[in-house]
Each structure stands twice: as structure tokens, then as C-alpha cells.
Amino acid sequence: MSFAFTPENQKKFEALLTKYPTKMAALLPTLWLAQNQNGHLSLEVQEHVASLLDLSPVHVHGVVTFYTMYKQKPSGKFHLQFCKTLSCGLCGSEDLIRHMKEKYKLEHGKVSEDGKFSMELVECLASCGTAPAMAVNEKYVEQLTVEKIDELMKKLSVA
Amino acid sequence: MTKVKITIDGHDLEVEQGTNLIEAARQLGKTIPHYCYHPGLPPDGNCRMCLVQVEKMPKPVIGCRTGATEGMVVHTQSDEVKKMRQSIMEFLLINHPLDCPTCDQAGECRLQDYYMDYDRIPSRYQEQKVHKDKMVDLGAGVMLDEERCIVCTRCVRVCQEVAKSEELFVQERGNHSMVATFPGKKMTNPYAGNTVDVCPVGALTSKDFRYKKRVWFLSAADSVCQGCSRGCNISVHHADNRVYRLKPRHNPEVNDYWMCDYGRIDYKFVNDGRRLKPHFKTDAGLQEDSYQNAFAHLQSVLQNYSADQITGIASAQESNEEINAFVDFIKSNFGSLPIYFSKNNPENPYEDDILIKADKNPNSAHIASKNLKPVSEISGGVKAVFVQRNLSAQDAQVLKDKGIQIVALFATNETNLDNLAEVILPIPTFAEQNGHFTNFEGKVQGFTKALKPRGESRLFAEHAEDIKALLSSIKKAS
């Protein structure tokens, strides 16, 4: 199984290249594009990106491992990102995180057995005013409580 | 280039504009401490150890990436600089495992050296250190201890700049960062050994050398690599009359700071598989014996030939001096036939346009200057030959096919000629003698004696004296 950009993404990739003075400079957005298409950046995808940009695979791997938002493993269908920074922490995020572990067996870096959920602890989501907050995929869920989480999980597990 | 006047610690000097401050200070004989900077690699500036103060600059600057400009006044010994060095050392040592007693780098470690020079305070760090893998095989004979690594990236730059093969990169970040290859791949470039040389700490060690010898027991002798016709300048590190490792020696005209991995392990023949005593052929096979008996056998063999049936085959593996002595000996004692040469001639030799040459002989250029003929052109008049060092397999076959006898082989090691030669006389390797090699560019480079000649091996000239005496007694008898 080899990775290649879809025709649509290929166009986007070619447009990206025109924005930068060197091919190497286009690495971050190209990885982002690849991750959006593939879901995560497998070694194979990293090698492919390296060949597209005339870089060594080990260079690309170094960049992928540096940034936490590049995923090296598949995430669940719903990727739950709990904020663990100050405001959310003061408003009880630790209790919520404990609840996730006890009730749903989910913790940082884990994917549920059915592949539906994955969880990650992240730094500030910039939603301090509505703490505690999390992001489900790219959507924010705010002013979380244990009840709110249970309700959401119920909804998502049948979605 | 324009010259500029600068002042370092009160000493005035003139340097080329843009010279970095570490190199400028070196011209005064001063060392600005550094880890990530290496004169053979592009500066990176990540270790911060070379911080110095420059007057009129608001903050301290790193010596490795600060170019000299007119009127610059630099302080490398101020209290503030010393304090910065101490802080950097403390920072670098936070997660250091302090396993010096089991670390192969101990004795040539910059962390040890600079700790004694600039730090000398006990660690204040109370927290748990970050633990990482201590035995990672990076390939190409290089082992990585991730805990000892200070991520200076010298090794990464060696692969990029010297080997032209980007196989290492820093992975992860913060205190988890480490040098690694792409998952599932290993280093394969033939210059990987240089990563071990440039590693300022014990992170990268050589599989070949690790745990063999504490470095403070080693002595070094300046030498020249005899692996190919490049003639990289090397140091032979030795102890107990054995060679333990070869390290490159800086020569900007030949090999800069580097050498290849083929050359790096090309010392094993000095230690092992040697011919340390005279041998001669008997009905029961090859017999190890005294010089007296070996020469007696040689005399009986030489009696079967007249002087005009005998010639010699010189070796491109030997030094200028040994080749000259051999050729002179053949010329003055036999002389009517042409003299031949043989070369180490492997099939499909590796070469590149970095250092490695296809000609795997250190002294082909000197052989070429002696007007000798290749063994393949050997003529019918030759019945017997003296052979220096060794013959290639093809050349040995030529002698076999033409029924030419090897009366004496001057050998360093056991070879494929052992059963063809009547007498084998031991000679020292390049590590046991002074001499010169002429490299492919015609550069004559001297190498020095690291070991005493091993066993009973002797230089060719000493053998030649004894053989001359033999020949004159044969003459008298006839």
C-alpha cells in the first residue's frame, strides 16, 4: 500500500510549493496536507513526503517527532483533546481526566479498542473563559462537567 | 580577504575579516571551550559553551558564529564568562548519567575536561533524571548511548557534510531529544566512524574499539593509512605492542579531519595472522624454523638457478624505502632480467569522490616511478623470483602457469602464497617502521614507527645483507 496525494491534494501541494523560496520550507504544510488525507503520518507517508521535497526521510521524521500535532499513529474516529493547562486545571480538568480513565478506560495517548475514541492531553486550548474545555476533533466542547461528558460520549458512541 | 585588527583578552592580533572567534583565539594559542563547534563542520551554535563577551555588544555572544570585525574587543576570561560556562556545564549535566567508570569515552571526554576546568560544583539537581536507551546500534559499527548525548549534532553534520548522506537527525524535542536514524534503517555510509571521532562525549562509541582499552593507556604515532592510494593522515593508537585503533589526523591537503571506515579497521593485520618467524617448505608442509635453517634452505634452492634466471616482484603495498631497497637488491645481485611489480587488486573495488580511491595500494605512485613491469608481462627467461609482501591472485596464477618458482617471500602475514614460496621471511608492517608512501597525487608522506617489529620480523635491508652473503658463498663454491 503506497501513499500518494489525491489529485485534489496534489494540486494543493503544487500550489504550496510556489509559496516558499525552497522546497524544504514547504515541509510543515505538506505534512499537514498528508496528515489530513491519511489521518496520520505513517513512516511510509513520511518517506513519500521526503521524496516529494528532496529531503532525507530521517529529516522529515525528525520534524514529525518534534511537533506534537503530527500524529504518527492513527487516532480514533473521535479524537478527544483535554486541556490540562492552568485555567482548566483550576476548574477541575483533573477530575474529568480521572473520570475518562475510570469510566471509559481512556487516557493520554490511548485509542479505544473499537477505534472510535482516542484521547490526548494538550496544552492551553485558548478557551480559558469557558474552562474546563476539550476539543473533539476540531470542535470545542466547553464548560465541561462529568454529566456533560457522559452525555457526549453516549451520543458519540452511536454516531 | 581584508584583515581586521581585534583584541582578545588584551592581546592584539590581525585576522581575516569574518574569522570566528574560536579560530581567532586559537591563533593566540587560547582555547575557547566548545562542544558543537568543529573546525571541519559548519557552525551550529547549539551548545552555548563558547559564549564570550564582546565590548559594545549588549549580550554575550557565541564564539563559533561571531565573525571578527575591525576593532572588536573580546573577553574570554572575565568572571561573567566563567560564570556562564559553569551554568552551561550544570545545564548539560542535568540529565547526564555520570557513568564515567563504565564509559569508553572517559579520559577523552569534553564533559569531564570542562567540568574540571569550569564547573567543579556538585549537582544541585534533586529530581529524577530522564532515562533513555543506552545501547542503540546505529549501524556501521557505531553504538549510541542516548543518555550521554548532549545533542550537539556534530554527528548529524558529519553525515551531511562529509559523507554526503543524511542518515542521522535529531528526533523528538526538549529533554527527550536524541540523535537517531530513520526507524528501521541503519547508517550505511563508509564515513560513519567519523561520527565517533567528533562526538565530544561518550554518546557515540566505536563497536570495534569499545571496552578494549582505556584511552589513557594508549600512545599515538603519526602515520599514513595504507588502505588506498589517497594516503589519509592518521594516528596509530597503540599499547602492549599492539594497535588498538586508527584515528584520522588533520591534513587539509589530503583528508582534512576525516578517514573512511575501510581504512579505520585496516590495522587488524598488524596484530593478527602475522608471519613472525622464518618458514620454509618441507615435504611435510610449511615449517616454522630459525633464520639459520631458513637461509640454509634458501641456499639449496638458489643453487638450482643461475643469476640470470632470477628476478624480483616488488609490492605497491610497501614504503618508498622498502621498494627502493628491494629493487636495488635485485638490480645489484641479479640484474639482467626486468623487475616486476604486483598490486593488491580486488574485484570491484569501492571508490567515491570523497576520499576512497579504487586503487587499494598506498604506494602505486612510487612503483610507477621505478619503471617496473606488471607480472602479467613476465617473460620466459624468468625461472625464479623473490617476492615482496604479496601477490594478487591473478599474478600468483601467472607464476603458477609459467612454472616460476618463488624462492623467497618477504611477508608480513599469512597469505595465499604460503604454499608456493620456498622460504618465507618475516618483515614488519607499516606500523613497525619509519618510511614514506607516495600518494596518487605524488605527495610523499612520512609515517612513523608505532610498534617494535613484531616477532622476528626484520626490514628488507637486513634480510638482503644475509642473502648477499649466501649468494657469494654459492659463487665461491661453484
CSV table of N, CA, C and O in Angstrom, one decimal, chain B residues 211-296:
chain,number,residue,atom,x,y,z
B,211,TYR,N,35.4,-0.9,25.0
B,211,TYR,CA,35.8,-1.8,26.1
B,211,TYR,C,37.1,-2.6,25.8
B,211,TYR,O,37.3,-3.6,26.4
B,212,LYS,N,37.9,-2.2,24.8
B,212,LYS,CA,39.1,-2.9,24.6
B,212,LYS,C,40.3,-2.3,25.4
B,212,LYS,O,41.1,-3.1,25.9
B,213,LYS,N,40.3,-1.0,25.6
B,213,LYS,CA,41.4,-0.4,26.3
B,213,LYS,C,41.0,1.0,26.8
B,213,LYS,O,40.4,1.7,26.1
B,214,ARG,N,41.4,1.3,28.0
B,214,ARG,CA,41.2,2.7,28.5
B,214,ARG,C,42.2,3.6,27.7
B,214,ARG,O,43.3,3.3,27.5
B,215,VAL,N,41.6,4.7,27.3
B,215,VAL,CA,42.4,5.6,26.3
B,215,VAL,C,43.7,6.1,26.9
B,215,VAL,O,44.6,6.4,26.2
B,216,TRP,N,43.7,6.2,28.3
B,216,TRP,CA,45.0,6.8,28.8
B,216,TRP,C,46.1,5.8,28.8
B,216,TRP,O,47.3,6.1,29.1
B,217,PHE,N,45.9,4.5,28.4
B,217,PHE,CA,47.0,3.6,28.2
B,217,PHE,C,47.5,3.6,26.8
B,217,PHE,O,48.5,3.0,26.5
B,218,LEU,N,46.9,4.4,25.9
B,218,LEU,CA,47.3,4.4,24.5
B,218,LEU,C,48.3,5.4,24.2
B,218,LEU,O,48.3,6.5,24.8
B,219,SER,N,49.3,5.1,23.4
B,219,SER,CA,50.2,6.1,22.8
B,219,SER,C,49.8,6.2,21.4
B,219,SER,O,49.2,5.4,20.8
B,220,ALA,N,50.2,7.4,20.8
B,220,ALA,CA,49.9,7.7,19.4
B,220,ALA,C,51.1,7.9,18.6
B,220,ALA,O,52.1,8.5,19.1
B,221,ALA,N,51.1,7.4,17.4
B,221,ALA,CA,52.2,7.6,16.5
B,221,ALA,C,51.6,8.1,15.2
B,221,ALA,O,50.6,7.6,14.7
B,222,ASP,N,52.3,9.2,14.6
B,222,ASP,CA,51.8,9.8,13.4
B,222,ASP,C,52.0,8.7,12.3
B,222,ASP,O,53.1,8.2,12.2
B,223,SER,N,51.0,8.6,11.4
B,223,SER,CA,51.2,7.6,10.4
B,223,SER,C,50.4,7.9,9.2
B,223,SER,O,49.7,9.0,9.1
B,224,VAL,N,50.4,7.1,8.2
B,224,VAL,CA,49.6,7.3,6.9
B,224,VAL,C,48.9,6.0,6.7
B,224,VAL,O,49.4,4.9,6.7
B,225,CYS,N,47.6,6.2,6.4
B,225,CYS,CA,46.7,5.0,6.1
B,225,CYS,C,47.2,4.3,4.8
B,225,CYS,O,47.6,4.9,3.8
B,226,GLN,N,47.3,2.9,4.9
B,226,GLN,CA,47.8,2.2,3.7
B,226,GLN,C,46.7,1.5,3.0
B,226,GLN,O,46.9,0.5,2.3
B,227,GLY,N,45.5,1.9,3.3
B,227,GLY,CA,44.3,1.2,2.7
B,227,GLY,C,44.1,1.5,1.2
B,227,GLY,O,43.5,0.7,0.5
B,228,CYS,N,44.4,2.7,0.8
B,228,CYS,CA,44.2,3.0,-0.6
B,228,CYS,C,45.2,4.1,-1.0
B,228,CYS,O,46.0,4.5,-0.2
B,229,SER,N,45.2,4.5,-2.3
B,229,SER,CA,46.2,5.4,-2.7
B,229,SER,C,46.0,6.9,-2.3
B,229,SER,O,46.8,7.8,-2.6
B,230,ARG,N,44.9,7.2,-1.5
B,230,ARG,CA,44.7,8.5,-1.0
B,230,ARG,C,45.8,8.9,0.0
B,230,ARG,O,46.3,10.0,0.0
B,231,GLY,N,46.1,7.9,0.9
B,231,GLY,CA,47.1,8.2,1.9
B,231,GLY,C,46.6,9.2,3.0
B,231,GLY,O,47.3,10.2,3.3
B,232,CYS,N,45.5,8.9,3.6
B,232,CYS,CA,44.9,9.7,4.6
B,232,CYS,C,45.9,9.7,5.8
B,232,CYS,O,46.5,8.7,6.2
B,233,ASN,N,46.1,10.9,6.4
B,233,ASN,CA,47.0,11.0,7.6
B,233,ASN,C,46.3,10.5,8.8
B,233,ASN,O,45.1,10.9,9.0
B,234,ILE,N,46.9,9.6,9.5
B,234,ILE,CA,46.3,9.0,10.7
B,234,ILE,C,47.2,9.0,11.9
B,234,ILE,O,48.4,9.2,11.8
B,235,SER,N,46.6,8.7,13.0
B,235,SER,CA,47.4,8.4,14.2
B,235,SER,C,47.1,6.9,14.5
B,235,SER,O,46.0,6.5,14.5
B,236,VAL,N,48.2,6.2,14.8
B,236,VAL,CA,48.1,4.8,15.2
B,236,VAL,C,48.1,4.8,16.7
B,236,VAL,O,49.1,5.2,17.4
B,237,HIS,N,47.0,4.4,17.3
B,237,HIS,CA,46.9,4.3,18.8
B,237,HIS,C,47.3,2.9,19.2
B,237,HIS,O,46.6,2.0,18.8
B,238,HIS,N,48.3,2.8,20.1
B,238,HIS,CA,48.8,1.5,20.4
B,238,HIS,C,49.2,1.4,21.9
B,238,HIS,O,49.4,2.4,22.6
B,239,ALA,N,49.2,0.1,22.3
B,239,ALA,CA,49.6,-0.2,23.7
B,239,ALA,C,50.0,-1.7,23.6
B,239,ALA,O,49.5,-2.4,22.8
B,240,ASP,N,50.9,-2.1,24.5
B,240,ASP,CA,51.3,-3.5,24.6
B,240,ASP,C,51.8,-4.0,23.3
B,240,ASP,O,51.6,-5.2,22.9
B,241,ASN,N,52.5,-3.2,22.5
B,241,ASN,CA,53.0,-3.6,21.2
B,241,ASN,C,51.9,-4.1,20.2
B,241,ASN,O,52.1,-5.0,19.4
B,242,ARG,N,50.6,-3.6,20.4
B,242,ARG,CA,49.5,-3.9,19.6
B,242,ARG,C,48.8,-2.6,19.2
B,242,ARG,O,48.8,-1.7,19.9
B,243,VAL,N,48.2,-2.6,18.0
B,243,VAL,CA,47.5,-1.5,17.6
B,243,VAL,C,46.0,-1.6,18.0
B,243,VAL,O,45.4,-2.7,17.9
B,244,TYR,N,45.5,-0.6,18.6
B,244,TYR,CA,44.1,-0.7,19.1
B,244,TYR,C,43.1,0.1,18.3
B,244,TYR,O,42.0,-0.3,18.2
B,245,ARG,N,43.5,1.1,17.7
B,245,ARG,CA,42.6,1.8,16.8
B,245,ARG,C,43.4,2.8,15.9
B,245,ARG,O,44.6,3.2,16.2
B,246,LEU,N,42.8,3.2,14.8
B,246,LEU,CA,43.4,4.3,14.0
B,246,LEU,C,42.4,5.5,14.0
B,246,LEU,O,41.2,5.3,14.0
B,247,LYS,N,43.0,6.7,14.1
B,247,LYS,CA,42.2,7.9,14.1
B,247,LYS,C,42.8,8.8,13.0
B,247,LYS,O,44.0,8.8,12.8
B,248,PRO,N,41.9,9.6,12.4
B,248,PRO,CA,42.4,10.5,11.3
B,248,PRO,C,43.2,11.6,12.0
B,248,PRO,O,42.9,12.0,13.1
B,249,ARG,N,44.1,12.2,11.2
B,249,ARG,CA,44.9,13.3,11.7
B,249,ARG,C,44.7,14.4,10.7
B,249,ARG,O,44.7,14.1,9.4
B,250,HIS,N,44.6,15.6,11.1
B,250,HIS,CA,44.2,16.7,10.3
B,250,HIS,C,45.3,17.0,9.2
B,250,HIS,O,46.5,17.2,9.5
B,251,ASN,N,44.9,17.0,8.0
B,251,ASN,CA,45.7,17.5,6.9
B,251,ASN,C,44.8,18.0,5.8
B,251,ASN,O,44.2,17.3,5.1
B,252,PRO,N,44.8,19.4,5.7
B,252,PRO,CA,43.8,20.0,4.8
B,252,PRO,C,44.1,19.6,3.4
B,252,PRO,O,43.2,19.8,2.5
B,253,GLU,N,45.3,19.2,3.0
B,253,GLU,CA,45.6,18.9,1.6
B,253,GLU,C,45.2,17.5,1.2
B,253,GLU,O,45.2,17.2,0.0
B,254,VAL,N,45.0,16.6,2.2
B,254,VAL,CA,44.8,15.2,1.8
B,254,VAL,C,43.4,14.8,2.3
B,254,VAL,O,42.5,14.4,1.5
B,255,ASN,N,43.2,14.7,3.6
B,255,ASN,CA,42.0,14.1,4.1
B,255,ASN,C,41.2,15.0,5.1
B,255,ASN,O,40.3,14.6,5.7
B,256,ASP,N,41.7,16.3,5.2
B,256,ASP,CA,41.0,17.2,6.2
B,256,ASP,C,41.0,16.5,7.5
B,256,ASP,O,42.1,16.1,8.0
B,257,TYR,N,39.9,16.4,8.2
B,257,TYR,CA,39.8,15.8,9.5
B,257,TYR,C,39.4,14.4,9.5
B,257,TYR,O,39.1,13.8,10.5
B,258,TRP,N,39.2,13.8,8.3
B,258,TRP,CA,38.4,12.6,8.2
B,258,TRP,C,39.2,11.4,7.7
B,258,TRP,O,40.3,11.5,7.1
B,259,MET,N,38.6,10.2,7.8
B,259,MET,CA,39.1,9.0,7.1
B,259,MET,C,37.9,8.1,6.9
B,259,MET,O,36.9,8.3,7.6
B,260,CYS,N,38.1,7.1,6.1
B,260,CYS,CA,36.9,6.2,5.8
B,260,CYS,C,37.0,5.0,6.7
B,260,CYS,O,37.9,4.7,7.4
B,261,ASP,N,35.8,4.3,6.8
B,261,ASP,CA,35.7,3.1,7.7
B,261,ASP,C,36.5,1.9,7.2
B,261,ASP,O,36.9,1.1,8.1
B,262,TYR,N,36.8,1.8,5.9
B,262,TYR,CA,37.6,0.7,5.5
B,262,TYR,C,39.1,0.9,6.0
B,262,TYR,O,39.7,0.0,6.6
B,263,GLY,N,39.5,2.1,5.9
B,263,GLY,CA,40.9,2.4,6.5
B,263,GLY,C,40.9,2.3,8.0
B,263,GLY,O,41.9,1.8,8.5
B,264,ARG,N,39.9,2.6,8.6
B,264,ARG,CA,39.8,2.6,10.1
B,264,ARG,C,40.1,1.3,10.7
B,264,ARG,O,40.6,1.1,11.8
B,265,ILE,N,39.6,0.2,10.0
B,265,ILE,CA,39.8,-1.1,10.5
B,265,ILE,C,41.0,-1.8,9.9
B,265,ILE,O,41.2,-3.0,10.1
B,266,ASP,N,41.7,-1.1,9.1
B,266,ASP,CA,42.8,-1.7,8.3
B,266,ASP,C,44.1,-1.7,9.2
B,266,ASP,O,45.1,-1.3,8.8
B,267,TYR,N,43.9,-2.2,10.4
B,267,TYR,CA,45.1,-2.4,11.3
B,267,TYR,C,45.1,-3.8,11.8
B,267,TYR,O,46.1,-4.2,12.4
B,268,LYS,N,44.1,-4.5,11.6
B,268,LYS,CA,43.9,-5.9,12.2
B,268,LYS,C,45.1,-6.8,11.8
B,268,LYS,O,45.5,-7.6,12.6
B,269,PHE,N,45.5,-6.6,10.6
B,269,PHE,CA,46.6,-7.5,10.1
B,269,PHE,C,47.9,-7.2,10.8
B,269,PHE,O,48.8,-8.1,10.8
B,270,VAL,N,48.0,-6.1,11.4
B,270,VAL,CA,49.2,-5.8,12.2
B,270,VAL,C,49.3,-6.7,13.4
B,270,VAL,O,50.3,-7.2,13.9
B,271,ASN,N,48.1,-6.9,14.0
B,271,ASN,CA,48.0,-7.7,15.3
B,271,ASN,C,47.9,-9.2,15.1
B,271,ASN,O,48.4,-9.9,15.8
B,272,ASP,N,47.2,-9.6,14.0
B,272,ASP,CA,46.8,-11.0,13.9
B,272,ASP,C,47.2,-11.6,12.5
B,272,ASP,O,47.3,-10.8,11.6
B,273,GLY,N,47.3,-12.9,12.5
B,273,GLY,CA,47.6,-13.6,11.3
B,273,GLY,C,49.0,-13.3,10.7
B,273,GLY,O,49.2,-13.3,9.5
B,274,ARG,N,49.9,-12.9,11.6
B,274,ARG,CA,51.2,-12.5,11.2
B,274,ARG,C,52.2,-13.7,10.9
B,274,ARG,O,52.1,-14.7,11.5
B,275,ARG,N,53.2,-13.4,10.0
B,275,ARG,CA,54.3,-14.2,9.9
B,275,ARG,C,55.4,-13.6,10.8
B,275,ARG,O,55.9,-12.6,10.5
B,276,LEU,N,55.6,-14.3,12.0
B,276,LEU,CA,56.5,-13.7,12.9
B,276,LEU,C,57.9,-14.4,12.9
B,276,LEU,O,58.8,-13.9,13.6
B,277,LYS,N,58.0,-15.5,12.2
B,277,LYS,CA,59.2,-16.3,12.2
B,277,LYS,C,59.5,-16.7,10.8
B,277,LYS,O,58.6,-16.8,10.0
B,278,PRO,N,60.7,-17.0,10.5
B,278,PRO,CA,61.0,-17.6,9.1
B,278,PRO,C,60.4,-19.0,9.0
B,278,PRO,O,60.2,-19.7,9.9
B,279,HIS,N,60.0,-19.2,7.7
B,279,HIS,CA,59.3,-20.5,7.4
B,279,HIS,C,60.0,-21.0,6.2
B,279,HIS,O,60.5,-20.3,5.3
B,280,PHE,N,60.0,-22.4,6.0
B,280,PHE,CA,60.4,-22.9,4.7
B,280,PHE,C,59.6,-24.2,4.4
B,280,PHE,O,59.1,-24.8,5.3
B,281,LYS,N,59.6,-24.5,3.1
B,281,LYS,CA,58.8,-25.6,2.6
B,281,LYS,C,59.6,-26.9,2.9
B,281,LYS,O,60.8,-27.0,2.7
B,282,THR,N,58.9,-27.9,3.5
B,282,THR,CA,59.4,-29.2,3.6
B,282,THR,C,58.5,-30.2,3.0
B,282,THR,O,57.4,-29.8,2.6
B,283,ASP,N,58.8,-31.5,3.0
B,283,ASP,CA,57.9,-32.5,2.4
B,283,ASP,C,56.6,-32.5,3.3
B,283,ASP,O,55.6,-32.9,2.8
B,284,ALA,N,56.8,-32.2,4.5
B,284,ALA,CA,55.6,-32.3,5.4
B,284,ALA,C,54.8,-31.0,5.4
B,284,ALA,O,53.9,-30.9,6.2
B,285,GLY,N,55.2,-30.0,4.6
B,285,GLY,CA,54.5,-28.8,4.5
B,285,GLY,C,55.4,-27.6,5.0
B,285,GLY,O,56.6,-27.8,5.1
B,286,LEU,N,54.7,-26.5,5.3
B,286,LEU,CA,55.4,-25.3,5.8
B,286,LEU,C,56.0,-25.5,7.2
B,286,LEU,O,55.2,-25.9,8.1
B,287,GLN,N,57.3,-25.2,7.4
B,287,GLN,CA,57.8,-25.4,8.7
B,287,GLN,C,58.4,-24.1,9.3
B,287,GLN,O,59.1,-23.4,8.6
B,288,GLU,N,58.0,-23.8,10.5
B,288,GLU,CA,58.5,-22.6,11.2
B,288,GLU,C,59.8,-23.0,11.8
B,288,GLU,O,60.0,-24.0,12.4
B,289,ASP,N,60.8,-22.1,11.5
B,289,ASP,CA,62.2,-22.5,12.0
B,289,ASP,C,63.0,-21.3,12.2
B,289,ASP,O,62.6,-20.1,12.1
B,290,SER,N,64.3,-21.5,12.5
B,290,SER,CA,65.2,-20.4,12.7
B,290,SER,C,65.7,-19.7,11.4
B,290,SER,O,65.5,-20.3,10.4
B,291,TYR,N,66.2,-18.5,11.5
B,291,TYR,CA,66.8,-17.9,10.4
B,291,TYR,C,67.9,-18.8,9.7
B,291,TYR,O,67.9,-18.9,8.5
B,292,GLN,N,68.7,-19.4,10.6
B,292,GLN,CA,69.8,-20.2,10.1
B,292,GLN,C,69.3,-21.3,9.2
B,292,GLN,O,69.8,-21.4,8.1
B,293,ASN,N,68.3,-22.0,9.6
B,293,ASN,CA,67.8,-23.1,8.8
B,293,ASN,C,67.1,-22.6,7.6
B,293,ASN,O,67.1,-23.2,6.5
B,294,ALA,N,66.4,-21.5,7.7
B,294,ALA,CA,65.6,-21.0,6.6
B,294,ALA,C,66.6,-20.5,5.5
B,294,ALA,O,66.4,-20.8,4.3
B,295,PHE,N,67.7,-19.9,5.9
B,295,PHE,CA,68.7,-19.5,4.9
B,295,PHE,C,69.4,-20.6,4.3
B,295,PHE,O,69.8,-20.6,3.1
B,296,ALA,N,69.6,-21.7,5.1
B,296,ALA,CA,70.3,-22.9,4.6
B,296,ALA,C,69.4,-23.5,3.5
B,296,ALA,O,69.8,-23.9,2.4
